[in-house]
């Protein structure tokens, strides 16, 4: 192995979490002195047309789920315990093999890191003698992440580790590291200890929120002690509509894409969001109580159920339930602080640094020649 190893990070654009986790790892590899690091969106670069089709299929499934037509949710639960019947996962493995072999020949990596369950990665890496590591970006296990040739898994919780071990993986190959987030959130975590936020932060970046966001904001305006900040991301159509509707209300601020979401989160009293792995991890690190509204079937719903069972998130399926749950927490300061304490006990703000250090130390150990 090279003294300064070459690292290839594989990701996908099916949701923003995989990309953000990859960027967090990239940031840490560079900070720890690794010069040759590359992030590759394997499906987008290898098969752009198929990537477009599958991305559109997932997005359409999310929107149509409101009418009971949730293809993605059905597939997730149908294949949760075994991926053998998952057409999507089979295609990911088959289609990714050729492109990955080309990438490896071009980049000559010493290690490959997966932030998306590409079955091709452990298969190809194992056949070529390259170490590969898998970083799970959710709080629930799906069979698509499991592969006998993965050298090591990095997971969010002890429960996830035990589930993977139950599936026959040696416990030494599973590390409870937390989910990697950007350094900006880790730096804000110290500020979050003494937060007395005066705003409710609403994440409206998902197109599926368009149908109810106006009603949600109107309902939450009852909390007169708080300002409302809505982040629409690239959902420009929604941003423009909300700006027109709430232009005269000084307590409501509508934003588009922002690159300082960590600062807004550090000022908030709570966050209303979908249950993507990265967003809820960021909230946990910042000790920001979570209100999850209508989680999508699949990993988002499972993430939400896990955090709810740990007393860190509230799940609502109607606006009346959401307002009631929020009012219940706000009227009980001691419970509010207890929720934040549970988050503080669980948070792993240095997950990215931990993962990168563990990988580089492992590579360094294996590079030391045996003495005779």
mmCIF file of C-alpha atoms in Angstrom:
data_model
loop_
_atom_site.group_PDB
_atom_site.id
_atom_site.type_symbol
_atom_site.label_atom_id
_atom_site.label_comp_id
_atom_site.label_asym_id
_atom_site.label_seq_id
_atom_site.Cartn_x
_atom_site.Cartn_y
_atom_site.Cartn_z
ATOM 1 C CA UNK A 1 0.000 0.000 0.000
ATOM 2 C CA UNK A 2 1.126 3.563 -0.690
ATOM 3 C CA UNK A 3 2.342 5.689 2.228
ATOM 4 C CA UNK A 4 -0.371 8.139 1.177
ATOM 5 C CA UNK A 5 -3.257 5.876 0.116
ATOM 6 C CA UNK A 6 -5.620 6.627 -2.727
ATOM 7 C CA UNK A 7 -9.280 6.634 -1.678
ATOM 8 C CA UNK A 8 -12.366 6.170 -3.841
ATOM 9 C CA UNK A 9 -15.722 7.087 -2.240
ATOM 10 C CA UNK A 10 -18.823 5.715 -3.977
ATOM 11 C CA UNK A 11 -22.156 7.440 -3.565
ATOM 12 C CA UNK A 12 -25.536 7.981 -5.238
ATOM 13 C CA UNK A 13 -28.017 10.797 -5.667
ATOM 14 C CA UNK A 14 -31.072 8.859 -4.452
ATOM 15 C CA UNK A 15 -31.737 11.403 -1.726
ATOM 16 C CA UNK A 16 -29.231 13.948 -0.465
ATOM 17 C CA UNK A 17 -27.944 11.967 2.519
ATOM 18 C CA UNK A 18 -25.538 9.698 0.655
ATOM 19 C CA UNK A 19 -23.927 12.684 -1.054
ATOM 20 C CA UNK A 20 -23.569 14.640 2.193
ATOM 21 C CA UNK A 21 -22.027 11.673 4.001
ATOM 22 C CA UNK A 22 -19.530 11.307 1.155
ATOM 23 C CA UNK A 23 -18.594 14.980 1.364
ATOM 24 C CA UNK A 24 -18.106 14.706 5.131
ATOM 25 C CA UNK A 25 -15.757 11.747 4.667
ATOM 26 C CA UNK A 26 -13.911 13.515 1.856
ATOM 27 C CA UNK A 27 -13.434 16.540 4.113
ATOM 28 C CA UNK A 28 -11.942 14.366 6.836
ATOM 29 C CA UNK A 29 -9.614 12.396 4.554
ATOM 30 C CA UNK A 30 -8.172 15.691 3.300
ATOM 31 C CA UNK A 31 -7.867 17.087 6.841
ATOM 32 C CA UNK A 32 -6.033 13.951 7.940
ATOM 33 C CA UNK A 33 -3.462 14.364 5.200
ATOM 34 C CA UNK A 34 -4.788 11.962 2.551
ATOM 35 C CA UNK A 35 -4.143 13.737 -0.744
ATOM 36 C CA UNK A 36 -5.770 11.437 -3.283
ATOM 37 C CA UNK A 37 -9.508 11.247 -2.572
ATOM 38 C CA UNK A 38 -12.274 11.117 -5.158
ATOM 39 C CA UNK A 39 -16.063 10.966 -4.826
ATOM 40 C CA UNK A 40 -17.909 9.190 -7.626
ATOM 41 C CA UNK A 41 -21.669 9.029 -8.138
ATOM 42 C CA UNK A 42 -21.426 5.560 -9.638
ATOM 43 C CA UNK A 43 -24.799 5.296 -11.356
ATOM 44 C CA UNK A 44 -24.876 8.912 -12.541
ATOM 45 C CA UNK A 45 -21.449 8.701 -14.150
ATOM 46 C CA UNK A 46 -21.671 5.127 -15.348
ATOM 47 C CA UNK A 47 -25.277 4.993 -16.534
ATOM 48 C CA UNK A 48 -26.749 8.518 -16.623
ATOM 49 C CA UNK A 49 -29.903 7.544 -18.501
ATOM 50 C CA UNK A 50 -30.753 4.677 -16.144
ATOM 51 C CA UNK A 51 -29.881 6.915 -13.199
ATOM 52 C CA UNK A 52 -32.413 9.459 -14.482
ATOM 53 C CA UNK A 53 -35.092 6.785 -14.851
ATOM 54 C CA UNK A 54 -34.564 5.286 -11.386
ATOM 55 C CA UNK A 55 -34.365 8.709 -9.728
ATOM 56 C CA UNK A 56 -37.598 9.750 -11.436
ATOM 57 C CA UNK A 57 -39.235 6.468 -10.416
ATOM 58 C CA UNK A 58 -38.340 7.017 -6.757
ATOM 59 C CA UNK A 59 -39.498 10.650 -6.791
ATOM 60 C CA UNK A 60 -42.750 9.691 -8.503
ATOM 61 C CA UNK A 61 -43.303 6.947 -5.948
ATOM 62 C CA UNK A 62 -42.893 9.444 -3.112
ATOM 63 C CA UNK A 63 -45.495 11.779 -4.617
ATOM 64 C CA UNK A 64 -47.940 9.002 -5.514
ATOM 65 C CA UNK A 65 -47.674 7.446 -2.039
ATOM 66 C CA UNK A 66 -50.277 9.975 -0.888
ATOM 67 C CA UNK A 67 -52.754 8.056 -3.076
ATOM 68 C CA UNK A 68 -51.656 4.600 -1.899
ATOM 69 C CA UNK A 69 -49.345 3.910 -4.854
ATOM 70 C CA UNK A 70 -46.007 3.633 -3.081
ATOM 71 C CA UNK A 71 -43.761 1.506 -5.302
ATOM 72 C CA UNK A 72 -40.633 2.379 -3.366
ATOM 73 C CA UNK A 73 -42.186 1.605 0.010
ATOM 74 C CA UNK A 74 -43.503 -1.744 -1.228
ATOM 75 C CA UNK A 75 -40.106 -2.717 -2.607
ATOM 76 C CA UNK A 76 -38.320 -1.632 0.569
ATOM 77 C CA UNK A 77 -40.384 -3.846 2.857
ATOM 78 C CA UNK A 78 -40.637 -6.714 0.374
ATOM 79 C CA UNK A 79 -36.843 -6.936 0.178
ATOM 80 C CA UNK A 80 -35.881 -5.771 3.662
ATOM 81 C CA UNK A 81 -34.820 -9.203 4.883
ATOM 82 C CA UNK A 82 -33.570 -10.571 1.585
ATOM 83 C CA UNK A 83 -32.449 -8.657 -1.488
ATOM 84 C CA UNK A 84 -32.725 -11.622 -3.874
ATOM 85 C CA UNK A 85 -36.006 -10.414 -5.367
ATOM 86 C CA UNK A 86 -35.062 -6.746 -5.523
ATOM 87 C CA UNK A 87 -34.931 -5.815 -9.206
ATOM 88 C CA UNK A 88 -33.582 -2.373 -8.322
ATOM 89 C CA UNK A 89 -30.724 -3.778 -6.237
ATOM 90 C CA UNK A 90 -29.908 -6.404 -8.840
ATOM 91 C CA UNK A 91 -29.649 -3.711 -11.473
ATOM 92 C CA UNK A 92 -27.412 -1.620 -9.183
ATOM 93 C CA UNK A 93 -25.030 -4.563 -8.831
ATOM 94 C CA UNK A 94 -25.017 -5.633 -12.477
ATOM 95 C CA UNK A 95 -24.798 -2.166 -13.972
ATOM 96 C CA UNK A 96 -22.220 -0.926 -11.492
ATOM 97 C CA UNK A 97 -19.662 -3.681 -12.047
ATOM 98 C CA UNK A 98 -18.353 -2.582 -15.427
ATOM 99 C CA UNK A 99 -18.093 1.097 -14.499
ATOM 100 C CA UNK A 100 -16.452 0.326 -11.164
ATOM 101 C CA UNK A 101 -13.794 -1.861 -12.763
ATOM 102 C CA UNK A 102 -13.025 0.965 -15.178
ATOM 103 C CA UNK A 103 -12.797 3.442 -12.298
ATOM 104 C CA UNK A 104 -10.472 1.214 -10.317
ATOM 105 C CA UNK A 105 -8.191 0.747 -13.303
ATOM 106 C CA UNK A 106 -8.172 4.512 -13.819
ATOM 107 C CA UNK A 107 -7.853 5.677 -10.193
ATOM 108 C CA UNK A 108 -5.841 2.765 -8.759
ATOM 109 C CA UNK A 109 -7.376 3.164 -5.268
ATOM 110 C CA UNK A 110 -6.022 1.410 -2.194
ATOM 111 C CA UNK A 111 -9.446 1.524 -0.570
ATOM 112 C CA UNK A 112 -13.071 1.936 -1.659
ATOM 113 C CA UNK A 113 -15.697 3.411 0.682
ATOM 114 C CA UNK A 114 -19.418 2.864 0.040
ATOM 115 C CA UNK A 115 -22.052 5.331 1.277
ATOM 116 C CA UNK A 116 -24.733 3.660 -0.847
ATOM 117 C CA UNK A 117 -25.422 -0.099 -0.986
ATOM 118 C CA UNK A 118 -23.789 -0.914 -4.302
ATOM 119 C CA UNK A 119 -23.466 -4.704 -4.322
ATOM 120 C CA UNK A 120 -20.912 -4.343 -7.108
ATOM 121 C CA UNK A 121 -18.358 -2.660 -4.838
ATOM 122 C CA UNK A 122 -17.532 -5.514 -2.432
ATOM 123 C CA UNK A 123 -17.668 -8.049 -5.250
ATOM 124 C CA UNK A 124 -15.317 -6.129 -7.540
ATOM 125 C CA UNK A 125 -12.995 -4.990 -4.757
ATOM 126 C CA UNK A 126 -12.681 -8.486 -3.327
ATOM 127 C CA UNK A 127 -11.820 -9.911 -6.740
ATOM 128 C CA UNK A 128 -9.154 -7.223 -7.236
ATOM 129 C CA UNK A 129 -7.633 -7.371 -3.750
ATOM 130 C CA UNK A 130 -8.798 -3.913 -2.697
ATOM 131 C CA UNK A 131 -10.206 -3.242 0.763
ATOM 132 C CA UNK A 132 -13.749 -1.915 0.871
ATOM 133 C CA UNK A 133 -15.710 -0.312 3.684
ATOM 134 C CA UNK A 134 -19.431 0.378 3.975
ATOM 135 C CA UNK A 135 -20.857 3.384 5.845
ATOM 136 C CA UNK A 136 -24.566 2.989 6.612
ATOM 137 C CA UNK A 137 -26.421 6.298 6.408
ATOM 138 C CA UNK A 138 -29.659 5.278 8.163
ATOM 139 C CA UNK A 139 -30.808 3.991 11.558
ATOM 140 C CA UNK A 140 -32.513 0.922 10.112
ATOM 141 C CA UNK A 141 -30.962 -2.102 8.419
ATOM 142 C CA UNK A 142 -31.930 -3.254 4.948
ATOM 143 C CA UNK A 143 -30.573 -6.412 3.330
ATOM 144 C CA UNK A 144 -29.167 -4.391 0.424
ATOM 145 C CA UNK A 145 -26.342 -3.165 2.699
ATOM 146 C CA UNK A 146 -25.178 -6.692 3.529
ATOM 147 C CA UNK A 147 -22.481 -8.451 1.549
ATOM 148 C CA UNK A 148 -20.018 -11.148 2.684
ATOM 149 C CA UNK A 149 -17.062 -9.378 1.057
ATOM 150 C CA UNK A 150 -17.382 -6.081 2.946
ATOM 151 C CA UNK A 151 -14.208 -5.638 5.017
ATOM 152 C CA UNK A 152 -15.857 -3.444 7.654
ATOM 153 C CA UNK A 153 -19.147 -1.710 8.382
ATOM 154 C CA UNK A 154 -19.588 1.638 10.140
ATOM 155 C CA UNK A 155 -23.032 2.110 11.679
ATOM 156 C CA UNK A 156 -25.038 4.623 13.687
ATOM 157 C CA UNK A 157 -26.107 2.572 16.709
ATOM 158 C CA UNK A 158 -25.379 -0.490 18.796
ATOM 159 C CA UNK A 159 -28.754 -1.903 17.723
ATOM 160 C CA UNK A 160 -27.673 -1.777 14.072
ATOM 161 C CA UNK A 161 -24.426 -3.516 14.909
ATOM 162 C CA UNK A 162 -26.275 -6.326 16.652
ATOM 163 C CA UNK A 163 -28.620 -6.742 13.684
ATOM 164 C CA UNK A 164 -25.694 -7.055 11.275
ATOM 165 C CA UNK A 165 -23.946 -9.534 13.590
ATOM 166 C CA UNK A 166 -27.207 -11.509 13.743
ATOM 167 C CA UNK A 167 -26.968 -11.869 9.954
ATOM 168 C CA UNK A 168 -23.650 -13.686 10.331
ATOM 169 C CA UNK A 169 -21.086 -10.873 10.186
ATOM 170 C CA UNK A 170 -18.220 -11.099 12.686
ATOM 171 C CA UNK A 171 -18.661 -8.415 15.354
ATOM 172 C CA UNK A 172 -15.065 -7.254 14.786
ATOM 173 C CA UNK A 173 -16.124 -6.144 11.309
ATOM 174 C CA UNK A 174 -18.830 -3.794 12.580
ATOM 175 C CA UNK A 175 -17.986 -0.465 14.245
ATOM 176 C CA UNK A 176 -20.472 1.839 15.981
ATOM 177 C CA UNK A 177 -19.172 5.136 14.652
ATOM 178 C CA UNK A 178 -22.232 7.297 14.089
ATOM 179 C CA UNK A 179 -23.218 8.736 10.703
ATOM 180 C CA UNK A 180 -20.682 11.150 9.169
ATOM 181 C CA UNK A 181 -21.810 14.771 8.998
ATOM 182 C CA UNK A 182 -20.051 17.922 7.859
ATOM 183 C CA UNK A 183 -17.590 19.537 10.218
ATOM 184 C CA UNK A 184 -19.737 22.668 10.455
ATOM 185 C CA UNK A 185 -22.325 20.732 12.461
ATOM 186 C CA UNK A 186 -19.724 19.242 14.769
ATOM 187 C CA UNK A 187 -18.411 22.744 15.491
ATOM 188 C CA UNK A 188 -21.923 24.039 16.221
ATOM 189 C CA UNK A 189 -22.572 21.208 18.706
ATOM 190 C CA UNK A 190 -20.734 23.018 21.505
ATOM 191 C CA UNK A 191 -22.928 26.094 20.986
ATOM 192 C CA UNK A 192 -26.026 23.918 21.035
ATOM 193 C CA UNK A 193 -25.470 22.955 24.680
ATOM 194 C CA UNK A 194 -26.862 26.283 25.840
ATOM 195 C CA UNK A 195 -29.459 26.859 23.106
ATOM 196 C CA UNK A 196 -32.516 28.908 23.933
ATOM 197 C CA UNK A 197 -33.903 28.975 20.416
ATOM 198 C CA UNK A 198 -36.768 31.274 19.527
ATOM 199 C CA UNK A 199 -37.687 29.841 16.158
ATOM 200 C CA UNK A 200 -39.304 26.759 14.670
ATOM 201 C CA UNK A 201 -37.336 25.484 11.696
ATOM 202 C CA UNK A 202 -39.271 23.777 8.902
ATOM 203 C CA UNK A 203 -37.442 21.808 6.211
ATOM 204 C CA UNK A 204 -39.472 22.014 2.990
ATOM 205 C CA UNK A 205 -36.890 20.834 0.454
ATOM 206 C CA UNK A 206 -38.858 17.746 -0.584
ATOM 207 C CA UNK A 207 -41.384 18.260 -3.399
ATOM 208 C CA UNK A 208 -43.836 16.032 -1.553
ATOM 209 C CA UNK A 209 -44.498 18.832 0.972
ATOM 210 C CA UNK A 210 -45.963 21.207 -1.632
ATOM 211 C CA UNK A 211 -49.523 20.099 -1.021
ATOM 212 C CA UNK A 212 -49.661 20.922 2.684
ATOM 213 C CA UNK A 213 -46.914 23.439 3.526
ATOM 214 C CA UNK A 214 -49.208 26.480 3.383
ATOM 215 C CA UNK A 215 -51.627 24.862 5.852
ATOM 216 C CA UNK A 216 -48.773 23.764 8.102
ATOM 217 C CA UNK A 217 -47.322 27.256 8.378
ATOM 218 C CA UNK A 218 -50.767 28.718 9.099
ATOM 219 C CA UNK A 219 -51.361 26.123 11.828
ATOM 220 C CA UNK A 220 -47.963 26.707 13.455
ATOM 221 C CA UNK A 221 -48.534 30.465 13.569
ATOM 222 C CA UNK A 222 -50.498 29.763 16.789
ATOM 223 C CA UNK A 223 -47.164 29.504 18.606
ATOM 224 C CA UNK A 224 -46.837 33.251 19.069
ATOM 225 C CA UNK A 225 -43.632 32.926 21.105
ATOM 226 C CA UNK A 226 -41.724 31.590 18.091
ATOM 227 C CA UNK A 227 -40.687 32.815 14.679
ATOM 228 C CA UNK A 228 -41.115 30.406 11.776
ATOM 229 C CA UNK A 229 -38.272 29.811 9.323
ATOM 230 C CA UNK A 230 -38.993 27.668 6.264
ATOM 231 C CA UNK A 231 -36.085 26.365 4.174
ATOM 232 C CA UNK A 232 -37.256 25.344 0.704
ATOM 233 C CA UNK A 233 -33.872 24.404 -0.753
ATOM 234 C CA UNK A 234 -34.134 24.053 -4.520
ATOM 235 C CA UNK A 235 -37.926 23.855 -4.304
ATOM 236 C CA UNK A 236 -38.212 27.277 -5.955
ATOM 237 C CA UNK A 237 -41.855 26.954 -6.983
ATOM 238 C CA UNK A 238 -42.859 26.413 -3.370
ATOM 239 C CA UNK A 239 -40.654 29.263 -2.127
ATOM 240 C CA UNK A 240 -42.251 31.750 -4.506
ATOM 241 C CA UNK A 241 -45.768 30.679 -3.558
ATOM 242 C CA UNK A 242 -45.079 30.898 0.184
ATOM 243 C CA UNK A 243 -43.418 34.300 -0.195
ATOM 244 C CA UNK A 244 -46.575 35.650 -1.829
ATOM 245 C CA UNK A 245 -48.895 34.172 0.782
ATOM 246 C CA UNK A 246 -46.959 35.158 3.924
ATOM 247 C CA UNK A 247 -45.288 38.371 2.729
ATOM 248 C CA UNK A 248 -47.028 40.535 5.316
ATOM 249 C CA UNK A 249 -46.263 38.338 8.354
ATOM 250 C CA UNK A 250 -43.017 39.505 10.031
ATOM 251 C CA UNK A 251 -42.768 36.300 12.102
ATOM 252 C CA UNK A 252 -42.485 34.063 9.043
ATOM 253 C CA UNK A 253 -39.331 33.882 6.942
ATOM 254 C CA UNK A 254 -39.186 31.884 3.715
ATOM 255 C CA UNK A 255 -35.759 30.857 2.418
ATOM 256 C CA UNK A 256 -34.566 28.993 -0.646
ATOM 257 C CA UNK A 257 -31.271 27.140 -0.781
ATOM 258 C CA UNK A 258 -28.925 28.060 2.095
ATOM 259 C CA UNK A 259 -25.365 26.942 2.753
ATOM 260 C CA UNK A 260 -25.519 27.714 6.482
ATOM 261 C CA UNK A 261 -28.323 25.398 7.558
ATOM 262 C CA UNK A 262 -26.199 24.452 10.587
ATOM 263 C CA UNK A 263 -26.474 28.026 11.844
ATOM 264 C CA UNK A 264 -30.245 28.074 11.452
ATOM 265 C CA UNK A 265 -30.490 24.738 13.241
ATOM 266 C CA UNK A 266 -28.337 25.986 16.107
ATOM 267 C CA UNK A 267 -30.790 28.890 16.644
ATOM 268 C CA UNK A 268 -33.926 26.745 16.529
ATOM 269 C CA UNK A 269 -36.070 25.372 19.343
ATOM 270 C CA UNK A 270 -37.115 22.388 17.224
ATOM 271 C CA UNK A 271 -37.145 21.156 13.646
ATOM 272 C CA UNK A 272 -39.968 19.786 11.500
ATOM 273 C CA UNK A 273 -38.568 17.524 8.813
ATOM 274 C CA UNK A 274 -38.651 14.279 6.941
ATOM 275 C CA UNK A 275 -36.588 11.509 8.491
ATOM 276 C CA UNK A 276 -33.580 11.298 6.200
ATOM 277 C CA UNK A 277 -30.569 9.774 7.948
ATOM 278 C CA UNK A 278 -28.293 12.808 7.588
ATOM 279 C CA UNK A 279 -30.830 15.464 8.596
ATOM 280 C CA UNK A 280 -31.859 13.672 11.768
ATOM 281 C CA UNK A 281 -28.213 12.976 12.617
ATOM 282 C CA UNK A 282 -27.463 16.679 12.292
ATOM 283 C CA UNK A 283 -30.413 17.438 14.569
ATOM 284 C CA UNK A 284 -29.196 14.922 17.152
ATOM 285 C CA UNK A 285 -25.707 16.429 17.151
ATOM 286 C CA UNK A 286 -27.231 19.874 17.703
ATOM 287 C CA UNK A 287 -29.653 18.539 20.351
ATOM 288 C CA UNK A 288 -32.594 19.794 18.336
ATOM 289 C CA UNK A 289 -35.909 18.050 19.153
ATOM 290 C CA UNK A 290 -37.414 16.441 16.060
ATOM 291 C CA UNK A 291 -40.971 16.547 14.790
ATOM 292 C CA UNK A 292 -41.306 14.195 11.852
ATOM 293 C CA UNK A 293 -44.334 14.770 9.664
ATOM 294 C CA UNK A 294 -45.770 12.032 7.470
ATOM 295 C CA UNK A 295 -42.551 10.016 7.027
ATOM 296 C CA UNK A 296 -42.249 8.191 3.713
ATOM 297 C CA UNK A 297 -42.504 4.410 3.829
ATOM 298 C CA UNK A 298 -39.113 2.742 3.818
ATOM 299 C CA UNK A 299 -35.962 3.855 5.573
ATOM 300 C CA UNK A 300 -37.444 7.254 6.503
ATOM 301 C CA UNK A 301 -40.321 5.654 8.377
ATOM 302 C CA UNK A 302 -37.950 3.186 10.051
ATOM 303 C CA UNK A 303 -35.600 6.015 11.053
ATOM 304 C CA UNK A 304 -38.548 7.881 12.545
ATOM 305 C CA UNK A 305 -39.799 4.853 14.451
ATOM 306 C CA UNK A 306 -36.359 4.193 15.897
ATOM 307 C CA UNK A 307 -35.887 7.779 17.130
ATOM 308 C CA UNK A 308 -39.433 7.869 18.473
ATOM 309 C CA UNK A 309 -38.754 4.695 20.455
ATOM 310 C CA UNK A 310 -35.704 6.399 21.941
ATOM 311 C CA UNK A 311 -37.701 9.461 22.991
ATOM 312 C CA UNK A 312 -35.982 11.905 20.634
ATOM 313 C CA UNK A 313 -38.597 12.397 17.920
ATOM 314 C CA UNK A 314 -42.343 12.797 17.611
ATOM 315 C CA UNK A 315 -44.184 11.374 14.595
ATOM 316 C CA UNK A 316 -47.333 13.099 13.304
ATOM 317 C CA UNK A 317 -49.649 12.116 10.464
ATOM 318 C CA UNK A 318 -51.974 15.116 10.585
ATOM 319 C CA UNK A 319 -51.554 18.830 11.243
ATOM 320 C CA UNK A 320 -53.762 18.583 14.324
ATOM 321 C CA UNK A 321 -51.510 15.861 15.736
ATOM 322 C CA UNK A 322 -48.391 17.866 14.887
ATOM 323 C CA UNK A 323 -49.608 21.018 16.649
ATOM 324 C CA UNK A 324 -50.746 18.980 19.645
ATOM 325 C CA UNK A 325 -47.408 17.178 19.962
ATOM 326 C CA UNK A 326 -45.460 20.412 19.720
ATOM 327 C CA UNK A 327 -47.690 22.182 22.221
ATOM 328 C CA UNK A 328 -47.269 19.273 24.649
ATOM 329 C CA UNK A 329 -43.474 19.559 24.519
ATOM 330 C CA UNK A 330 -43.312 23.348 24.671
ATOM 331 C CA UNK A 331 -45.514 23.400 27.788
ATOM 332 C CA UNK A 332 -43.137 21.040 29.603
ATOM 333 C CA UNK A 333 -39.655 22.583 29.854
ATOM 334 C CA UNK A 334 -38.321 19.669 31.903
ATOM 335 C CA UNK A 335 -39.403 17.183 29.208
ATOM 336 C CA UNK A 336 -37.882 19.409 26.529
ATOM 337 C CA UNK A 337 -34.527 19.326 28.337
ATOM 338 C CA UNK A 338 -34.834 15.573 28.846
ATOM 339 C CA UNK A 339 -35.250 15.083 25.087
ATOM 340 C CA UNK A 340 -32.136 17.186 24.502
ATOM 341 C CA UNK A 341 -30.225 15.157 27.085
ATOM 342 C CA UNK A 342 -31.136 11.911 25.302
ATOM 343 C CA UNK A 343 -29.788 13.435 22.090
ATOM 344 C CA UNK A 344 -26.596 14.535 23.817
ATOM 345 C CA UNK A 345 -26.076 10.997 25.128
ATOM 346 C CA UNK A 346 -26.505 9.526 21.639
ATOM 347 C CA UNK A 347 -24.743 12.097 19.470
ATOM 348 C CA UNK A 348 -21.433 11.277 17.782
ATOM 349 C CA UNK A 349 -20.365 14.577 16.269
ATOM 350 C CA UNK A 350 -16.953 13.262 15.216
ATOM 351 C CA UNK A 351 -18.210 10.241 13.269
ATOM 352 C CA UNK A 352 -16.443 11.236 10.042
ATOM 353 C CA UNK A 353 -13.105 11.725 11.818
ATOM 354 C CA UNK A 354 -13.545 8.427 13.638
ATOM 355 C CA UNK A 355 -14.276 6.488 10.456
ATOM 356 C CA UNK A 356 -11.403 8.009 8.498
ATOM 357 C CA UNK A 357 -8.937 7.461 11.363
ATOM 358 C CA UNK A 358 -10.020 3.841 11.702
ATOM 359 C CA UNK A 359 -9.642 3.191 7.966
ATOM 360 C CA UNK A 360 -6.216 4.849 7.715
ATOM 361 C CA UNK A 361 -4.916 3.071 10.839
ATOM 362 C CA UNK A 362 -6.115 -0.249 9.462
ATOM 363 C CA UNK A 363 -4.378 0.394 6.155
ATOM 364 C CA UNK A 364 -1.195 1.458 7.944
ATOM 365 C CA UNK A 365 -1.155 -1.684 10.106
ATOM 366 C CA UNK A 366 -1.506 -3.937 7.102
ATOM 367 C CA UNK A 367 1.295 -2.073 5.312
ATOM 368 C CA UNK A 368 3.851 -2.903 8.026
ATOM 369 C CA UNK A 369 5.973 -5.829 6.828
ATOM 370 C CA UNK A 370 6.176 -8.889 9.043
ATOM 371 C CA UNK A 371 9.501 -9.335 10.846
ATOM 372 C CA UNK A 372 11.376 -12.577 10.417
#
